[in-house]
XYZ file of C-alpha atoms in Angstrom:
738
model
C -0.157 -0.087 -0.390
C 1.893 3.590 -1.132
C 0.411 7.307 -0.694
C 0.303 8.457 -3.988
C 1.529 12.604 -2.458
C 4.821 11.966 -0.780
C 4.641 14.185 1.259
C 1.778 13.588 2.840
C 3.767 10.395 3.359
C 5.840 12.377 4.731
C 3.810 13.893 7.302
C 1.882 10.515 8.036
C 5.551 9.307 9.293
C 6.461 12.411 10.947
C 3.515 12.354 12.816
C 3.665 9.044 14.150
C 7.067 9.255 14.632
C 6.465 12.621 17.238
C 3.377 10.589 19.130
C 4.460 7.267 19.183
C 7.063 6.698 21.559
C 5.337 3.044 22.710
C 7.373 1.554 19.566
C 10.082 4.045 18.816
C 10.593 8.720 19.085
C 11.714 10.388 16.754
C 14.619 9.075 14.725
C 16.227 5.546 15.249
C 15.918 3.793 18.466
C 19.460 3.191 19.304
C 20.652 -0.469 19.066
C 23.291 -2.429 20.382
C 26.140 -2.401 18.487
C 25.986 -6.079 16.595
C 22.462 -5.249 16.102
C 22.982 -2.791 14.017
C 25.878 -4.942 12.417
C 23.189 -7.242 11.469
C 21.307 -4.406 9.679
C 18.450 -4.696 12.133
C 16.109 -1.998 11.559
C 13.117 -0.797 13.031
C 9.620 -0.147 11.759
C 8.587 1.511 8.447
C 7.343 4.226 10.655
C 9.719 5.215 13.144
C 12.945 5.563 11.104
C 12.411 9.342 10.236
C 13.267 12.936 10.570
C 11.544 14.479 12.425
C 9.457 17.421 10.062
C 10.823 20.659 9.238
C 14.403 19.268 7.795
C 16.607 21.634 7.435
C 19.713 21.773 3.869
C 21.639 21.424 5.565
C 21.573 17.510 7.104
C 21.851 16.229 10.591
C 19.151 16.592 13.082
C 16.855 18.786 12.505
C 14.129 20.653 15.889
C 11.488 18.413 16.612
C 7.685 19.933 16.300
C 5.915 22.004 18.145
C 5.143 21.268 21.469
C 7.734 18.609 20.978
C 9.845 17.525 24.655
C 12.950 16.127 25.506
C 14.807 12.529 24.625
C 16.265 9.939 26.925
C 17.897 7.956 24.575
C 17.631 3.766 24.989
C 21.932 4.352 25.107
C 21.994 7.061 27.503
C 19.712 4.859 30.223
C 21.535 2.187 29.683
C 24.487 4.242 30.006
C 22.642 5.217 33.843
C 23.063 2.169 34.818
C 26.481 2.078 36.284
C 25.570 5.339 38.916
C 21.990 4.153 38.922
C 19.302 1.159 39.363
C 16.613 4.606 39.306
C 14.538 4.647 35.689
C 12.608 7.981 37.422
C 16.341 9.850 38.053
C 16.943 10.023 34.402
C 14.551 12.985 34.254
C 17.096 14.560 35.921
C 19.823 14.685 32.907
C 16.755 17.006 31.119
C 15.935 19.843 31.198
C 14.240 21.283 33.498
C 14.036 17.896 35.064
C 14.258 16.659 38.452
C 13.419 13.491 40.547
C 11.800 13.093 44.421
C 13.810 11.266 46.153
C 12.033 8.025 47.681
C 13.497 4.591 47.654
C 16.178 3.278 45.880
C 13.999 2.309 42.652
C 11.136 4.543 43.503
C 11.559 8.425 43.060
C 8.914 10.155 41.616
C 9.915 12.314 38.426
C 8.913 16.356 38.071
C 9.864 18.649 35.303
C 9.394 22.490 35.965
C 8.629 22.032 39.425
C 5.675 20.784 38.915
C 5.665 16.587 40.359
C 4.501 13.159 41.321
C 0.942 12.818 39.443
C 1.402 16.095 37.966
C 3.810 14.038 35.581
C 1.577 11.325 33.940
C 4.112 7.947 32.866
C 2.948 5.977 30.659
C 5.577 2.462 30.075
C 4.469 1.291 26.157
C 1.059 3.467 26.783
C 0.541 1.735 30.262
C -0.449 3.777 33.008
C -0.187 2.488 36.661
C -1.850 5.053 38.893
C -1.055 4.995 42.200
C -1.195 1.898 44.376
C -0.419 2.715 47.605
C -0.661 5.391 49.999
C 3.429 7.113 49.770
C 3.407 5.792 45.680
C 6.089 3.277 46.601
C 5.951 2.360 43.471
C 5.478 4.659 40.771
C 5.471 4.381 37.211
C 8.953 4.365 36.160
C 9.473 1.464 39.206
C 8.149 -1.379 36.304
C 11.153 -1.055 34.410
C 15.135 -0.619 35.432
C 16.932 1.674 33.380
C 18.749 -0.388 31.067
C 15.433 -2.163 29.739
C 13.895 1.370 28.053
C 14.473 1.859 24.819
C 13.970 5.931 25.046
C 12.173 8.145 27.400
C 10.262 10.804 25.802
C 9.026 13.724 28.140
C 6.727 16.078 26.706
C 6.538 19.393 28.737
C 3.898 20.962 29.847
C 2.379 23.165 26.679
C 2.486 19.912 24.633
C -0.517 18.641 22.060
C -3.198 17.187 23.204
C -2.888 14.559 21.820
C -0.181 13.196 23.812
C -2.998 12.621 26.687
C -4.749 14.030 29.347
C -4.462 14.407 33.096
C -1.950 16.094 33.555
C -0.461 19.796 34.225
C 2.669 18.978 34.876
C 4.177 17.513 31.682
C 3.652 13.400 30.340
C 6.576 10.667 29.948
C 6.476 7.875 27.285
C 8.493 5.187 27.784
C 9.231 2.660 25.617
C 10.307 -0.662 26.367
C 11.505 -4.112 24.278
C 9.636 -1.711 20.897
C 9.267 -4.691 17.679
C 12.733 -4.662 15.267
C 12.787 -6.598 12.221
C 15.700 -7.972 10.574
C 16.042 -7.981 6.166
C 15.675 -11.922 5.014
C 13.655 -15.392 6.060
C 15.909 -16.223 8.225
C 15.753 -15.670 12.312
C 18.688 -12.595 13.996
C 19.897 -12.953 17.422
C 21.127 -10.130 19.103
C 21.416 -8.557 22.617
C 23.808 -7.760 25.413
C 24.182 -9.028 28.317
C 25.990 -6.911 32.013
C 26.745 -6.499 34.881
C 27.581 -3.654 36.768
C 29.032 -3.117 40.828
C 28.371 0.555 42.668
C 31.203 0.258 45.411
C 28.632 3.224 48.428
C 26.330 0.572 49.092
C 27.833 -2.491 47.987
C 24.699 -2.046 44.753
C 25.587 -5.240 42.115
C 23.324 -7.043 39.561
C 22.517 -7.481 36.237
C 20.499 -7.067 32.659
C 19.520 -8.425 29.845
C 18.103 -8.178 26.454
C 17.384 -10.792 23.444
C 15.674 -9.997 19.786
C 15.086 -13.271 17.360
C 13.555 -11.462 14.035
C 13.027 -11.585 10.243
C 11.793 -9.811 7.953
C 8.050 -9.785 9.619
C 8.779 -11.184 13.683
C 10.322 -9.842 16.368
C 9.876 -11.281 19.584
C 12.277 -9.622 22.287
C 12.786 -9.980 26.034
C 14.262 -7.303 28.183
C 15.057 -7.720 32.071
C 17.220 -6.896 34.836
C 17.895 -7.278 39.060
C 19.793 -5.261 41.244
C 20.772 -5.718 44.575
C 21.672 -2.696 47.400
C 22.806 -2.403 50.461
C 22.272 0.924 52.724
C 24.940 3.511 51.139
C 26.514 6.219 52.939
C 27.656 10.001 53.090
C 29.831 12.518 52.068
C 30.959 11.972 55.858
C 30.558 8.353 56.532
C 27.408 8.001 58.070
C 24.998 4.820 57.131
C 21.705 6.905 55.234
C 19.542 3.619 56.886
C 16.993 2.181 55.402
C 18.221 3.113 51.663
C 18.299 -0.735 50.918
C 16.479 -2.684 47.866
C 16.362 -5.209 45.557
C 14.029 -5.122 42.880
C 13.856 -7.434 39.271
C 11.573 -6.825 35.751
C 11.307 -8.679 33.241
C 9.278 -7.991 29.937
C 8.519 -10.208 26.757
C 7.023 -8.773 23.748
C 6.339 -10.613 20.423
C 5.387 -8.784 17.148
C 4.140 -9.333 14.232
C 4.502 -7.501 10.932
C 1.448 -8.508 7.763
C 1.849 -6.313 4.557
C 1.511 -2.336 6.220
C 0.138 -3.690 9.591
C 2.089 -4.381 12.970
C 0.605 -6.007 16.062
C 2.512 -6.384 19.007
C 1.701 -8.683 22.056
C 4.039 -7.916 25.546
C 4.246 -9.200 28.938
C 5.620 -8.436 31.481
C 5.524 -8.401 35.374
C 7.788 -6.851 38.892
C 9.320 -8.684 42.268
C 10.529 -5.936 44.864
C 10.991 -8.218 47.520
C 12.340 -5.078 49.638
C 12.298 -1.466 49.459
C 14.098 1.008 52.444
C 11.989 4.329 52.386
C 14.680 6.869 55.123
C 11.661 9.549 54.421
C 8.867 7.826 55.246
C 7.365 5.974 58.356
C 7.529 2.346 56.483
C 9.019 0.521 54.201
C 7.804 -1.038 51.240
C 8.433 -5.569 52.041
C 6.718 -6.922 49.142
C 5.438 -5.632 45.455
C 4.211 -8.166 42.566
C 2.935 -7.056 39.630
C 2.402 -8.311 36.212
C 0.544 -6.757 32.892
C 0.068 -7.812 29.564
C -0.723 -4.936 26.877
C -1.540 -5.406 22.783
C -0.799 -2.765 20.348
C -1.678 -1.994 16.107
C -0.879 -0.136 14.212
C -1.695 0.398 10.400
C -1.283 2.295 7.512
C -4.198 2.886 5.145
C -4.845 5.047 1.746
C -5.743 7.994 4.082
C -3.707 7.758 6.708
C -2.670 5.977 10.233
C -4.251 3.805 12.504
C -3.238 3.121 16.057
C -4.459 0.992 19.350
C -3.726 0.053 22.665
C -4.912 -1.812 25.169
C -3.585 -3.353 28.605
C -4.247 -4.986 31.906
C -1.612 -4.481 34.805
C -2.201 -5.714 38.560
C -0.219 -4.514 41.871
C -0.230 -6.048 44.508
C 1.486 -3.966 46.884
C 2.235 -4.730 50.962
C 4.381 -1.687 53.125
C 6.464 -3.239 56.706
C 8.709 -2.713 58.719
C 12.432 -3.416 57.769
C 14.589 -4.721 60.837
C 16.512 -3.585 61.838
C 16.777 -0.184 60.958
C 12.637 0.301 61.641
C 10.706 -2.666 63.610
C 7.126 -3.381 64.661
C 3.993 -5.239 62.970
C 1.847 -3.098 61.364
C 0.759 -5.189 57.593
C -0.750 -2.687 55.228
C -1.568 -4.238 51.970
C -2.828 -2.513 48.816
C -4.248 -4.276 45.402
C -4.779 -2.058 42.297
C -6.180 -3.211 39.111
C -5.661 -0.611 35.556
C -7.431 -1.573 32.697
C -7.310 0.820 29.453
C -7.300 1.574 25.583
C -6.617 4.432 23.083
C -7.109 4.083 19.714
C -5.950 7.892 17.132
C -5.901 7.632 13.856
C -4.010 10.195 11.701
C -5.195 11.988 8.574
C -3.799 14.381 5.774
C -6.449 16.217 4.464
C -4.196 17.643 2.142
C -0.459 17.875 2.007
C 0.528 20.082 4.514
C -2.025 19.738 6.684
C -3.263 16.780 9.093
C -5.904 16.058 11.473
C -5.347 13.901 14.510
C -8.353 12.131 16.651
C -8.703 10.031 19.454
C -10.685 8.324 22.336
C -8.520 7.193 25.184
C -10.470 5.154 28.273
C -8.485 4.377 31.477
C -9.902 2.891 34.422
C -8.460 2.447 37.889
C -9.708 -0.013 40.549
C -8.137 0.376 44.563
C -8.676 -1.178 48.083
C -6.635 -0.616 50.388
C -6.365 -2.544 53.698
C -4.446 -3.087 56.863
C -4.666 -5.968 58.435
C -5.621 -6.125 62.148
C -2.669 -6.838 64.710
C -2.905 -9.527 67.105
C -2.250 -8.303 71.097
C -2.602 -4.215 69.600
C -5.683 -2.069 71.493
C -5.126 0.730 68.796
C -5.159 -1.945 65.423
C -7.485 -4.064 66.184
C -9.934 -6.637 65.961
C -11.158 -5.242 62.684
C -9.527 -4.489 59.282
C -8.636 -1.219 58.694
C -9.714 0.146 55.625
C -8.136 3.137 53.781
C -9.854 2.871 50.554
C -12.460 0.705 49.882
C -12.785 -0.289 45.704
C -11.863 2.954 44.933
C -12.856 3.073 41.247
C -11.551 6.029 38.270
C -12.987 6.328 34.968
C -11.216 8.800 33.320
C -12.702 8.761 29.160
C -11.050 11.194 27.202
C -11.075 12.499 23.419
C -9.591 14.607 21.377
C -9.233 16.554 18.102
C -5.989 18.386 16.441
C -4.995 20.107 13.348
C -1.536 21.044 12.345
C -0.234 22.373 9.378
C 2.711 23.687 7.170
C 1.322 27.190 7.618
C 5.137 28.291 4.949
C 7.865 27.219 4.179
C 9.343 28.162 7.824
C 6.131 28.050 9.683
C 4.229 25.212 11.269
C 1.242 25.535 13.724
C -0.813 22.579 16.036
C -3.982 23.282 17.860
C -5.815 21.357 19.735
C -8.925 21.200 21.897
C -9.673 17.970 24.255
C -11.920 16.649 26.647
C -11.578 14.317 29.412
C -14.643 12.715 32.008
C -13.611 11.486 35.294
C -16.188 9.537 37.078
C -14.377 8.533 41.084
C -16.341 6.834 43.835
C -15.531 4.825 46.225
C -17.373 2.258 49.406
C -18.064 2.881 52.833
C -15.417 2.143 55.081
C -13.395 1.394 58.416
C -10.923 1.796 60.868
C -9.598 -0.669 63.392
C -12.373 -0.542 65.867
C -15.259 1.864 66.393
C -14.063 3.271 69.694
C -11.048 4.881 67.929
C -12.080 5.704 64.521
C -16.210 5.341 64.380
C -17.225 8.299 64.539
C -14.695 9.278 61.347
C -16.140 6.521 59.176
C -20.097 7.165 59.946
C -19.415 10.381 58.838
C -17.457 9.346 55.877
C -19.982 6.913 54.611
C -22.498 9.288 55.503
C -21.551 11.734 52.602
C -21.804 10.937 48.705
C -18.683 9.714 47.430
C -18.950 9.912 43.597
C -18.161 12.561 42.115
C -17.417 13.775 38.006
C -14.940 16.268 36.782
C -15.260 17.507 33.270
C -12.471 19.071 32.285
C -11.223 20.689 28.707
C -7.475 20.891 27.760
C -6.303 23.187 24.902
C -3.576 23.762 23.252
C -2.078 26.046 20.708
C 2.183 25.904 19.338
C 3.646 27.878 16.911
C 7.453 26.662 15.647
C 9.123 29.297 13.235
C 12.391 28.268 11.409
C 13.674 31.131 9.753
C 17.227 29.431 8.688
C 19.144 26.564 9.362
C 20.783 28.162 12.561
C 17.657 29.306 14.056
C 14.352 27.883 15.762
C 12.056 29.735 17.538
C 8.770 27.830 19.027
C 5.585 29.193 20.762
C 3.574 27.221 23.368
C 0.658 27.839 25.111
C -1.865 25.540 27.030
C -4.636 24.622 29.376
C -4.412 21.544 31.079
C -6.823 20.159 33.395
C -5.619 16.817 36.218
C -8.408 15.718 38.682
C -7.193 14.673 41.778
C -6.190 10.794 42.622
C -8.050 8.776 45.158
C -5.719 9.025 47.726
C -5.978 13.345 47.555
C -9.832 12.490 47.763
C -11.045 9.744 49.541
C -8.317 9.327 52.575
C -10.334 9.958 55.484
C -9.150 9.665 58.934
C -7.381 12.340 60.879
C -6.293 9.815 63.520
C -2.707 10.550 64.376
C -1.002 7.270 63.063
C -3.632 6.607 59.942
C -2.420 10.199 58.718
C 1.252 9.732 58.844
C 0.706 6.849 56.482
C -0.461 8.871 54.013
C 1.396 10.996 51.890
C 4.091 10.197 49.037
C 6.142 13.419 49.938
C 8.680 12.333 51.837
C 8.396 15.707 54.237
C 7.413 13.464 57.761
C 4.257 15.456 57.397
C 0.084 13.657 58.043
C -2.456 13.804 54.906
C -6.239 13.590 55.330
C -8.414 13.705 51.698
C -10.638 16.198 51.354
C -13.671 14.988 49.157
C -14.861 18.511 48.059
C -11.591 19.494 45.514
C -11.751 20.584 42.200
C -9.638 19.377 39.424
C -6.691 21.905 39.093
C -6.196 24.077 35.784
C -2.934 25.368 34.679
C -2.405 27.892 31.731
C 1.450 27.442 30.682
C 2.857 30.096 28.343
C 6.519 28.455 26.944
C 8.798 29.808 24.376
C 11.986 27.931 22.946
C 14.871 29.720 21.042
C 17.294 27.681 19.669
C 20.387 28.507 18.114
C 23.035 26.498 16.524
C 25.473 25.875 14.013
C 24.737 24.884 9.914
C 25.400 21.145 10.311
C 24.165 21.118 13.947
C 27.560 19.791 15.220
C 29.399 22.335 16.359
C 27.843 24.841 18.915
C 24.260 25.264 20.097
C 22.279 27.535 22.552
C 18.868 26.885 23.659
C 16.700 28.870 26.109
C 13.090 27.684 27.152
C 11.267 30.375 29.405
C 8.650 29.310 30.774
C 5.698 30.483 32.935
C 2.111 29.109 34.308
C -0.505 29.865 36.356
C -2.454 26.946 38.043
C -6.632 27.246 38.919
C -7.236 25.135 41.897
C -3.581 24.097 41.952
C -4.159 20.268 44.850
C -1.543 21.476 47.737
C -2.312 21.110 51.474
C -3.598 23.657 54.380
C -2.701 22.917 58.137
C -5.652 20.293 59.007
C -7.756 22.326 61.897
C -10.035 19.015 62.718
C -10.620 17.504 65.672
C -8.830 14.661 65.175
C -5.479 17.069 64.361
C -5.960 19.807 66.729
C -5.877 16.682 69.608
C -3.074 15.255 68.103
C -0.930 18.089 68.183
C -2.584 21.324 69.990
C -0.265 23.370 68.008
C -0.584 21.894 64.687
C -2.086 25.284 62.632
C 1.137 27.170 64.055
C 3.805 25.296 65.447
C 7.751 25.676 62.994
C 9.305 23.235 64.125
C 7.381 20.122 63.863
C 6.025 17.594 61.373
C 2.756 18.774 61.688
C -0.829 17.001 59.876
C -2.171 18.593 57.326
C -5.818 18.127 54.380
C -5.565 18.404 50.790
C -6.746 22.088 49.353
C -7.147 24.494 46.912
C -5.642 26.900 46.717
C -4.709 29.438 42.676
C -0.969 29.267 42.336
C 2.092 30.073 40.033
C 5.307 28.751 38.873
C 8.057 30.200 36.313
C 11.569 29.416 35.391
C 13.968 29.162 32.597
C 15.957 26.336 31.086
C 19.304 26.622 29.363
C 21.174 23.990 27.552
C 24.115 24.576 24.993
C 27.373 22.485 23.530
C 30.081 23.590 22.086
C 33.118 21.901 20.195
C 36.267 22.111 20.986
C 38.877 20.082 19.407
C 39.097 17.823 17.117
C 42.713 16.189 16.319
C 44.075 12.806 15.705
C 46.222 13.344 18.911
C 43.635 14.337 21.521
C 40.198 12.861 20.111
C 37.172 14.762 19.746
C 36.549 17.029 23.310
C 33.675 18.970 23.740
C 31.687 20.971 26.290
C 28.072 21.306 27.467
C 26.566 22.725 29.891
C 22.682 23.413 31.121
C 21.596 25.791 33.635
C 17.699 24.936 35.477
C 15.572 27.949 37.660
C 12.368 27.367 38.939
C 10.182 29.152 41.622
C 6.891 28.537 42.299
C 3.941 30.163 45.355
C 0.559 29.823 45.358
C -1.276 33.104 45.542
C -1.980 33.805 49.556
C 1.639 33.212 49.755
C 2.912 30.109 50.947
C 5.723 28.415 48.897
C 5.015 25.394 46.443
C 6.465 21.823 47.564
C 9.568 20.357 46.472
C 10.851 23.173 44.190
C 14.134 22.106 43.235
C 16.611 25.185 43.526
C 18.438 26.909 40.843
C 20.917 23.752 39.556
C 23.557 23.423 36.793
C 25.919 21.050 35.376
C 28.945 21.749 33.435
C 30.824 19.148 31.476
C 33.810 18.143 29.171
C 33.071 14.790 26.817
C 36.116 13.531 24.855
C 36.143 10.943 22.834
C 39.564 9.253 21.350
C 39.484 5.896 19.426
C 37.231 3.466 21.709
C 37.662 5.182 24.805
C 34.583 7.762 25.791
C 35.449 9.868 28.810
C 33.752 12.320 30.651
C 34.339 15.061 33.690
C 31.285 16.787 34.915
C 30.290 18.893 37.401
C 26.825 19.433 39.094
C 25.907 22.703 41.463
C 23.468 23.200 43.612
C 22.026 26.091 45.083
C 20.672 26.354 48.845
C 17.234 25.839 49.052
C 16.087 29.247 51.134
C 12.464 29.505 49.233
C 11.111 26.510 51.219
C 7.113 25.552 51.778
C 5.879 27.237 55.385
C 2.726 24.950 55.415
C 4.427 21.646 55.428
C 7.278 23.434 57.433
C 9.757 22.045 54.973
C 13.383 22.110 54.986
C 16.428 24.289 53.713
C 19.934 22.877 52.415
C 22.834 24.165 51.737
C 24.493 25.085 48.054
C 27.094 21.809 47.552
C 28.319 20.697 44.136
C 29.575 17.541 43.193
C 32.596 16.261 40.442
C 31.853 12.905 39.043
C 34.472 11.234 36.089
C 33.145 8.798 33.778
C 34.754 6.685 30.603
C 34.210 3.373 28.910
C 36.304 1.250 26.309
C 34.007 -0.976 23.074
C 36.325 -4.073 21.559
C 34.792 -5.167 19.460
C 31.993 -6.783 21.066
C 32.863 -5.553 25.043
C 32.236 -2.918 26.615
C 34.194 -1.519 29.872
C 32.555 1.575 31.537
C 33.980 3.253 34.807
C 33.384 6.013 37.618
C 33.937 7.910 40.232
C 30.404 9.407 41.203
C 31.455 12.192 44.014
C 35.149 11.842 43.490
C 35.806 14.800 46.662
C 33.153 12.216 48.955
C 31.569 15.920 49.657
C 28.539 15.998 52.401
C 25.282 17.348 50.967
C 21.697 17.204 51.378
C 19.696 15.735 49.323
C 17.414 19.359 47.949
C 13.904 17.351 47.526
C 15.127 14.330 49.252
C 12.678 15.119 52.184
C 13.324 14.815 56.278
C 15.279 11.592 57.354
C 13.044 9.419 59.352
C 15.250 6.648 60.141
C 18.765 8.107 61.389
C 17.948 11.033 64.248
C 15.220 9.844 66.543
C 14.352 10.999 69.930
C 12.155 9.842 73.153
C 8.355 8.791 72.772
C 5.419 7.741 74.391
C 6.587 4.894 71.625
C 9.591 4.384 72.762
C 11.715 6.681 70.264
C 9.614 9.137 66.931
C 11.680 10.687 64.451
C 13.383 14.019 65.002
C 12.347 16.704 63.342
C 14.838 19.190 61.067
C 17.467 16.402 59.451
C 17.076 16.671 55.418
C 18.140 13.093 53.939
C 22.203 13.689 53.079
C 23.222 12.289 49.385
C 25.725 9.462 48.933
C 28.760 9.629 49.025
C 31.664 8.761 46.594
C 31.097 5.986 44.911
C 33.507 3.399 42.633
C 31.798 1.545 40.184
C 31.880 -0.470 37.627
C 29.715 -2.467 34.169
C 30.923 -4.982 31.869
C 28.554 -5.396 28.512
C 28.502 -8.246 26.571
C 27.213 -8.222 23.172
C 26.197 -11.266 20.613
């Protein structure tokens, strides 16, 4: 099946590359060298250039609303120093990660984190399945499993998705790879790593068997670590972990149609959380998803469907924490997406689509034998929680002139939420609160509208300018609306912020709506090989931003009479809407420094990120990353690739008053990494934090384990201590390709 109009055919390929990262994202996915040598190819809609290619050649800039891409090679290289896929976001402009467990960081982009950043793994949505979000979506893939991770910012096209206000991260795992001919070809790699700090080690593997119309790929990995030490030699307790993830993908190509079936799962037997009162003591998941992609005379049709099930348990990992208080969660996600891309004319595209995502959540805490406070009944935190979202959109894209491209889109998402009645451990302590919650109507319906207008101007081969305007909406998650108890113990079990505070939900929460304007100026040499400078300022005004207020309920004030005004203690909070604003700028660039046979090719790269956020009542937003930047020297000499990198973070002094967020001091980290490739073998070596600098993580939250004070329960966490970052670590990684 061939399209008669070359420009339309090209536009359809480009459109699919822009918004279909489940198979590949903007250009050829980075393959192992062995696979490239064997002629492995991507799907026909994958190996493409972004639109408006310049006459100079090279990689041109993406369409309006596009963001940043983390390639498979970059993700695999990061396994030298991390097993946390969420931390990969740190490398993009404006990216940061909220510190949590060793493999469970929550991503943040331009100051908006956690549920404001929606993450999809091969099109699957993983809804919160823990009151502390110990199992965020990116924890379900090891870094080496990531083929590409595409990050769309707050002015992304509406076809990217709905129900987020900060960013959308599309992660592709095990995409289809076909090879010429009928004979099956085998390629892949196996790698192992070791990191001295925390005695961390693990293995990653991938293998592909393919021919011209069939592709079977396995990818997976296992990692284990003990508690890490800070720069002054202190063991940071409850930072150990063990994790494994697996995925098997089978794809079949029939003419211009591609069918893909993928199954996989995760098992985490243990993961400590230094900034939470509980630890993860078991997390199991299984998923299955299917994908269809077809080319027709009128355009392209894409469809996905998926199912995933998570079974999660929190408890205490000895000896850092002890006790008996199991907390169980069962979550099921089911959904589908359908998208059609049609060519209305040689220079005009229309995208229309429909999406359905359903989540069912049970969160219960079994009684503890012999405990007066935690018996005789099961505590139902969320009972048969349901969240159904139906999204529909239409998007128009046009090449207005040779140098101009525009995109406009409208989207509607309807979110239905409900939950069953609840109960506490006993009626004496929890009966009145449970009865009050059960007497309320729990059903809520949100009708949300998104709109995006994007304009791109490329006057010549050395400059590009993009302007984006967008309205994005997000409805509350089930915990934000339905966590019901103001009992001190119950509230401290709720909250993915790692701040040591307790949280209670709010049935009256409204969806938040972010109105964002962004501008990007991108200058570079004509060949895009010598230098580049990109400047991206942005501003967002968020109506009904879902934040928190000091809790004034009777239970909160009974537990802490000074709760409404104390400034030097953990507090109790209730989710609440407030208007807020955020603004910032991201600057990044690169410059080739030398190119010779003797010294190889050397280059400078650097970035600077700034964000600030505040509610209109003067309260600073929580977890705003302070001014930070990175400068590095990279050099390639034959088979050697070497980098010397300096990471700099300023002091964090603008902190959330309502949460008693902790300030942190400025710091700088020096890192060294080098790799050598010989035929099918690659050896990586690195030293992180060379100077063994002592520092606190600006987004690490409160250390609830290392520092204790006497209390009625024996000891309790001491307020005022941030989580220290890791000290020096000597890392190695060996990869063998086949």
